[in-house]
PDB file of C-alpha atoms in Angstrom:
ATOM      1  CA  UNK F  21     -76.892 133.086  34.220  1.00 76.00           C
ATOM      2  CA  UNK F  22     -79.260 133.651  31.429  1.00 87.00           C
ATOM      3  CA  UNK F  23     -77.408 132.524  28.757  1.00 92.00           C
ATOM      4  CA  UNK F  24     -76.841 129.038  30.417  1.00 96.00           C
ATOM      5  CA  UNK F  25     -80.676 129.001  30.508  1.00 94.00           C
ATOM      6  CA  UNK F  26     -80.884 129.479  26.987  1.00 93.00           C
ATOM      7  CA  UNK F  27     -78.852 126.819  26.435  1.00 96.00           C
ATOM      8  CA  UNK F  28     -80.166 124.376  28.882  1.00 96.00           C
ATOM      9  CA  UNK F  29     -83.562 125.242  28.022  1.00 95.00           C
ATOM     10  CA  UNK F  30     -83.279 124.457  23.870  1.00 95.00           C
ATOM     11  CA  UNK F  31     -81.633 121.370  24.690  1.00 96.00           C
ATOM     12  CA  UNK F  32     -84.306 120.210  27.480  1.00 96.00           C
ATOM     13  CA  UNK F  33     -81.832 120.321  30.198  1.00 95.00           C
ATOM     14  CA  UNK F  34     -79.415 117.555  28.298  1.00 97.00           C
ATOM     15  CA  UNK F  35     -76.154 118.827  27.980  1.00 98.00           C
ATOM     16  CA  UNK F  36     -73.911 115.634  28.772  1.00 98.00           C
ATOM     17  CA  UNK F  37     -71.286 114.496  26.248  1.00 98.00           C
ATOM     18  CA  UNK F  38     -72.140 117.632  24.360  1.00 98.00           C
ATOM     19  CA  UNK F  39     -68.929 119.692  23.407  1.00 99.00           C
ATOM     20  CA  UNK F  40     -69.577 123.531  23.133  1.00 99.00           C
ATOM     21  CA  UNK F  41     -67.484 126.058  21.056  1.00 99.00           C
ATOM     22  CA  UNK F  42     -67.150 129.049  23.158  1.00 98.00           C
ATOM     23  CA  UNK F  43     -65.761 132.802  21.748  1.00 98.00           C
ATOM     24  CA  UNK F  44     -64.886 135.359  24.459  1.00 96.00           C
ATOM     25  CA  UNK F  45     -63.449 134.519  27.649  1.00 96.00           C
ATOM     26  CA  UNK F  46     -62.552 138.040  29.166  1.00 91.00           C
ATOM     27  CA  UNK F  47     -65.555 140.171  30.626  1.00 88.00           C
ATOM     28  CA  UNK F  48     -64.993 142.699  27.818  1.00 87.00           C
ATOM     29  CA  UNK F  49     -62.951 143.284  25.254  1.00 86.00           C
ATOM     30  CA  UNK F  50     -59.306 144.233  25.243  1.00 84.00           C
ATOM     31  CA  UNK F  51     -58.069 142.923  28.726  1.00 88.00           C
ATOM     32  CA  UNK F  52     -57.698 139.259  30.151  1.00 87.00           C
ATOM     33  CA  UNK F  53     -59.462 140.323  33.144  1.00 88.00           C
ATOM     34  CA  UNK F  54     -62.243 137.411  34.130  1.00 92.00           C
ATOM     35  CA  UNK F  55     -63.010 138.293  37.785  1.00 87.00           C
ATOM     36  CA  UNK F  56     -66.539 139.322  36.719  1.00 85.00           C
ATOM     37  CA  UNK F  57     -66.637 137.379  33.162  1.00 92.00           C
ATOM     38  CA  UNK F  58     -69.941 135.547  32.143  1.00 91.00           C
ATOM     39  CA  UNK F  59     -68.269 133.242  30.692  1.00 95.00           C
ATOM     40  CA  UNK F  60     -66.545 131.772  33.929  1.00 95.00           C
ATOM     41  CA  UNK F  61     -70.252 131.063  35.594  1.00 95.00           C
ATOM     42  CA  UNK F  62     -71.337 129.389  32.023  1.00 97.00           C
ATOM     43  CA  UNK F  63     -68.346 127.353  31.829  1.00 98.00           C
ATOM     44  CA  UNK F  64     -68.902 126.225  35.481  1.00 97.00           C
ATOM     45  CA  UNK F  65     -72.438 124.972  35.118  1.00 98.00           C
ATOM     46  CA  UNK F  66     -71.928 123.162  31.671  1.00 98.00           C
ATOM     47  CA  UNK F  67     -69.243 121.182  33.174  1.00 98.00           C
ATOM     48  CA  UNK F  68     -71.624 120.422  36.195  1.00 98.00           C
ATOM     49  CA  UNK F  69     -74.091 119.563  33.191  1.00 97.00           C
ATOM     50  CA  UNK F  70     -71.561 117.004  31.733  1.00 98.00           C
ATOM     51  CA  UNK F  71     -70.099 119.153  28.943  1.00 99.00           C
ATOM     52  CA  UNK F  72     -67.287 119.974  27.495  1.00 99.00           C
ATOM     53  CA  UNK F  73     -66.113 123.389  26.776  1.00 99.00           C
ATOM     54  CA  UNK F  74     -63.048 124.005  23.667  1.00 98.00           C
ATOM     55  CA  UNK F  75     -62.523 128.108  24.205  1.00 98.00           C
ATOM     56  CA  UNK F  76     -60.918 131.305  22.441  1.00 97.00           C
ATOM     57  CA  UNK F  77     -59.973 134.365  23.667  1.00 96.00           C
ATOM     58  CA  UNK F  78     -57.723 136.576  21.935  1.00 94.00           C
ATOM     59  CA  UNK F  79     -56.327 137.892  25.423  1.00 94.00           C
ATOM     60  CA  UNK F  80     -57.591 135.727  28.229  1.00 95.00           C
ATOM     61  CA  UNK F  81     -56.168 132.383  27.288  1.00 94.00           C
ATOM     62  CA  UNK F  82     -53.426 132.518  29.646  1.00 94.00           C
ATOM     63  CA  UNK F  83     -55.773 133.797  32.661  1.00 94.00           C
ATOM     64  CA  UNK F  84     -58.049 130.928  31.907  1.00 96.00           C
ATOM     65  CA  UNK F  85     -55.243 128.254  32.539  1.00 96.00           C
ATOM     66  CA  UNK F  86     -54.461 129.890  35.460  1.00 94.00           C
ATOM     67  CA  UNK F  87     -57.775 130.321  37.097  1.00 95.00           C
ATOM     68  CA  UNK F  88     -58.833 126.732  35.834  1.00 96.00           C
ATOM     69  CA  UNK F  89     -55.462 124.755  35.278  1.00 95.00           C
ATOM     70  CA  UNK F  90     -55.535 121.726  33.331  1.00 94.00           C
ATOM     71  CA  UNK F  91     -58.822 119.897  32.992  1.00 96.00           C
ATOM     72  CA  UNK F  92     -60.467 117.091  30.607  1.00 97.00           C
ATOM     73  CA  UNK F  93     -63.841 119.355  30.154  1.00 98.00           C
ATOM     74  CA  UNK F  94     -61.342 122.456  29.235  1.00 98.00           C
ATOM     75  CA  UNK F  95     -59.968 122.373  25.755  1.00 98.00           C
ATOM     76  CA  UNK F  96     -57.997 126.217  25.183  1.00 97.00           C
ATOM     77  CA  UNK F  97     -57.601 126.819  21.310  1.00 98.00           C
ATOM     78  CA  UNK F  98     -55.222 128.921  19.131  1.00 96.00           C
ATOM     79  CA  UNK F  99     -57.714 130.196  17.537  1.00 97.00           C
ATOM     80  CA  UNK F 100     -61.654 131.374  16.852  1.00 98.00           C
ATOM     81  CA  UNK F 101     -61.876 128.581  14.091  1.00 98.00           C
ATOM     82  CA  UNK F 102     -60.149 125.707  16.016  1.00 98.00           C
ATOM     83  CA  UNK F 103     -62.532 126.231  18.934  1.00 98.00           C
ATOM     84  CA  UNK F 104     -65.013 124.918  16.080  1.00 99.00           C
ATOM     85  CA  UNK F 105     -63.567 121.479  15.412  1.00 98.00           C
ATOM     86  CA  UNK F 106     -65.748 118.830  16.425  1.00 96.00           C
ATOM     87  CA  UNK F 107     -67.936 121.463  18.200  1.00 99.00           C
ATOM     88  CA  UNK F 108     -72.114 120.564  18.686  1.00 99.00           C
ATOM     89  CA  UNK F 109     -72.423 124.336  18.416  1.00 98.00           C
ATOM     90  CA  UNK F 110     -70.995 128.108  19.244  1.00 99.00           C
ATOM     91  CA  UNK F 111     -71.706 130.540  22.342  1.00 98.00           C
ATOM     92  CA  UNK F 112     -70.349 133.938  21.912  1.00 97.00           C
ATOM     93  CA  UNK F 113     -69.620 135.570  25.363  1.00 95.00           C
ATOM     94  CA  UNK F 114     -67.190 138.790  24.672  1.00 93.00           C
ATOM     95  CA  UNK F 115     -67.842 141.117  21.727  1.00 93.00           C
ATOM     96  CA  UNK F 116     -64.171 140.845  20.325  1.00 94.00           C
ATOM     97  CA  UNK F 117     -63.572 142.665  17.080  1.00 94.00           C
ATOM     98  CA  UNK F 118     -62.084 139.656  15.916  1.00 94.00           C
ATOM     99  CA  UNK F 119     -65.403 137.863  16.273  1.00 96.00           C
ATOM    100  CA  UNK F 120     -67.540 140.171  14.391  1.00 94.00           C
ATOM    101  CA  UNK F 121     -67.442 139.180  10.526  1.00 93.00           C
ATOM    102  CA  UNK F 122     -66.429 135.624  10.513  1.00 96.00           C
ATOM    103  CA  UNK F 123     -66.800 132.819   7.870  1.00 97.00           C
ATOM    104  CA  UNK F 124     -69.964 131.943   8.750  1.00 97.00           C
ATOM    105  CA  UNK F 125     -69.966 128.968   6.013  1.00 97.00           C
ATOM    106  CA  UNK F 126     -67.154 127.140   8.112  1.00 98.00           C
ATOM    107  CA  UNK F 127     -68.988 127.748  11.355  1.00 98.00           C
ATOM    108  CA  UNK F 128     -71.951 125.538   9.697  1.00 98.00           C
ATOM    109  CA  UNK F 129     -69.297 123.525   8.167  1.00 98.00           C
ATOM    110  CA  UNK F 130     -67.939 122.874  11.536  1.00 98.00           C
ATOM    111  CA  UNK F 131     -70.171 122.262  13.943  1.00 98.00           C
ATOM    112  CA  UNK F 132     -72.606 119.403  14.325  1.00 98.00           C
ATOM    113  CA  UNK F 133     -75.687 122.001  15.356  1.00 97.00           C
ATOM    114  CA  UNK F 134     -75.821 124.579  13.016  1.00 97.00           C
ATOM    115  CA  UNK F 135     -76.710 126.825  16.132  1.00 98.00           C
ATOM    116  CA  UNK F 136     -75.355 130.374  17.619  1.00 98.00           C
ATOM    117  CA  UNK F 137     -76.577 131.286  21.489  1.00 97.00           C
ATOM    118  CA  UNK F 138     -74.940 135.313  20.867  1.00 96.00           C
ATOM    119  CA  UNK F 139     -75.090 136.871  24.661  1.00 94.00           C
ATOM    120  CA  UNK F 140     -73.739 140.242  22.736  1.00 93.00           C
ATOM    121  CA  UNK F 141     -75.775 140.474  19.822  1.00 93.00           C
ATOM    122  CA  UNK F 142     -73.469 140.802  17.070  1.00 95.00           C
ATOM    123  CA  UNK F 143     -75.106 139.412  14.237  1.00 96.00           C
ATOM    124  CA  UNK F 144     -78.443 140.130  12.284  1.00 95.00           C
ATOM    125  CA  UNK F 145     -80.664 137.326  12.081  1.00 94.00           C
ATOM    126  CA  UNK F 146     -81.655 137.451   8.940  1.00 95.00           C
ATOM    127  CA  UNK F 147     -78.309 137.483   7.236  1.00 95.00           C
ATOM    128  CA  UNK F 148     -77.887 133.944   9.926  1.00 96.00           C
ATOM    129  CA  UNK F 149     -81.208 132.618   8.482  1.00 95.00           C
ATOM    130  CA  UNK F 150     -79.538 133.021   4.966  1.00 96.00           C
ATOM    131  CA  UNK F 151     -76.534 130.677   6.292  1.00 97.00           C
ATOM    132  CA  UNK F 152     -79.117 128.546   6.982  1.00 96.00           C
ATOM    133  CA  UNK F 153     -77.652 128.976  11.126  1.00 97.00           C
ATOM    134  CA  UNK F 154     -80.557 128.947  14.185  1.00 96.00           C
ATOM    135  CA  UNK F 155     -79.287 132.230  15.711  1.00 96.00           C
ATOM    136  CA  UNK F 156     -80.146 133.401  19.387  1.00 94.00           C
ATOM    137  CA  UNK F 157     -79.462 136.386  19.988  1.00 91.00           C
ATOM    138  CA  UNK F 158     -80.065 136.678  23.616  1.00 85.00           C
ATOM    139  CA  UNK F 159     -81.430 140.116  24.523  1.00 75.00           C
ATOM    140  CA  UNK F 160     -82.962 141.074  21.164  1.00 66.00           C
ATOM    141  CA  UNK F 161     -86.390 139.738  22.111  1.00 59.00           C
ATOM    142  CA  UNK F 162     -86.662 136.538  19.407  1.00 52.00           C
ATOM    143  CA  UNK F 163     -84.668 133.868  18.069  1.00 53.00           C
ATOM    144  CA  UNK F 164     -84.632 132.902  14.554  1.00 47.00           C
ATOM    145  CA  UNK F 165     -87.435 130.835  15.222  1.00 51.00           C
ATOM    146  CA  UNK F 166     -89.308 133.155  16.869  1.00 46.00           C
ATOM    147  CA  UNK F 167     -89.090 131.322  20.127  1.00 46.00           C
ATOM    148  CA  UNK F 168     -89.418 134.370  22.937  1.00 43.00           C
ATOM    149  CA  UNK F 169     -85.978 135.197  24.855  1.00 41.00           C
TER     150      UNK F 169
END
């Protein structure tokens, strides 16, 4: 899973006791299906990492609890914003409309890491750089910091 080795890789493999905001559970928009969602092979291997995953999904939120049940390293949210709250930083898996033009001041406000791993691209970098948010968009060939991806 590339984006787990994004992730992994800017944090030098150290991912325990760190609690990740994650946007998109679904394997595209507009269904719950997850039988071939990314973001069911990401959650898996940042729990085996030690981390904790709070998630949103404006469809697949009842699909998750069933696939997953009830865990301590599974937090589901109400919404996009609440899967902020005491976040280190975001991963957006599913391209939701919902997710395209958020506040991007409360998702720095929010999290401890102003940081963004985007696996579908939906931002422009520079307008992140402006928020003053290190934005990877995975994909796009650099990261806000020009590190290669």
């Amino acid at each position: 899973e590339k984006l787990f080795e994004y992730i992994s890789g800017h944090f030098d493999g150290d991912l325990k006791g760190k609690t990740i905001a994650l946007w998109g559970l679904s394997f595209k928009p507009n269904t719950d299906d997850m039988r071939e969602a990314s973001s069911r092979v990401l959650m898996e291997l940042l729990w085996e990492q030690g981390a904790t995953v709070q998630a949103y999904d404006p469809e697949a939120m009842e699909e998750t609890q069933r696939i997953y049940g009830s865990r301590p390293d599974l937090k589901l949210t109400g919404t996009k914003e609440a899967a902020l709250d005491s976040a280190d930083f975001l991963v957006i898996c599913t391209e939701w409309q919902s997710f395209r033009a958020p506040d991007f001041d409360l998702i720095k406000e929010k999290l401890s890491i102003p940081l963004i791993f985007d696996g579908r691209n939906l931002y422009d970098p520079k307008i992140m750089s402006e928020y003053g948010l290190h934005y990877y968009a995975i994909g796009r060939g650099l990261s806000i910091k020009g590190h290669k991806l």
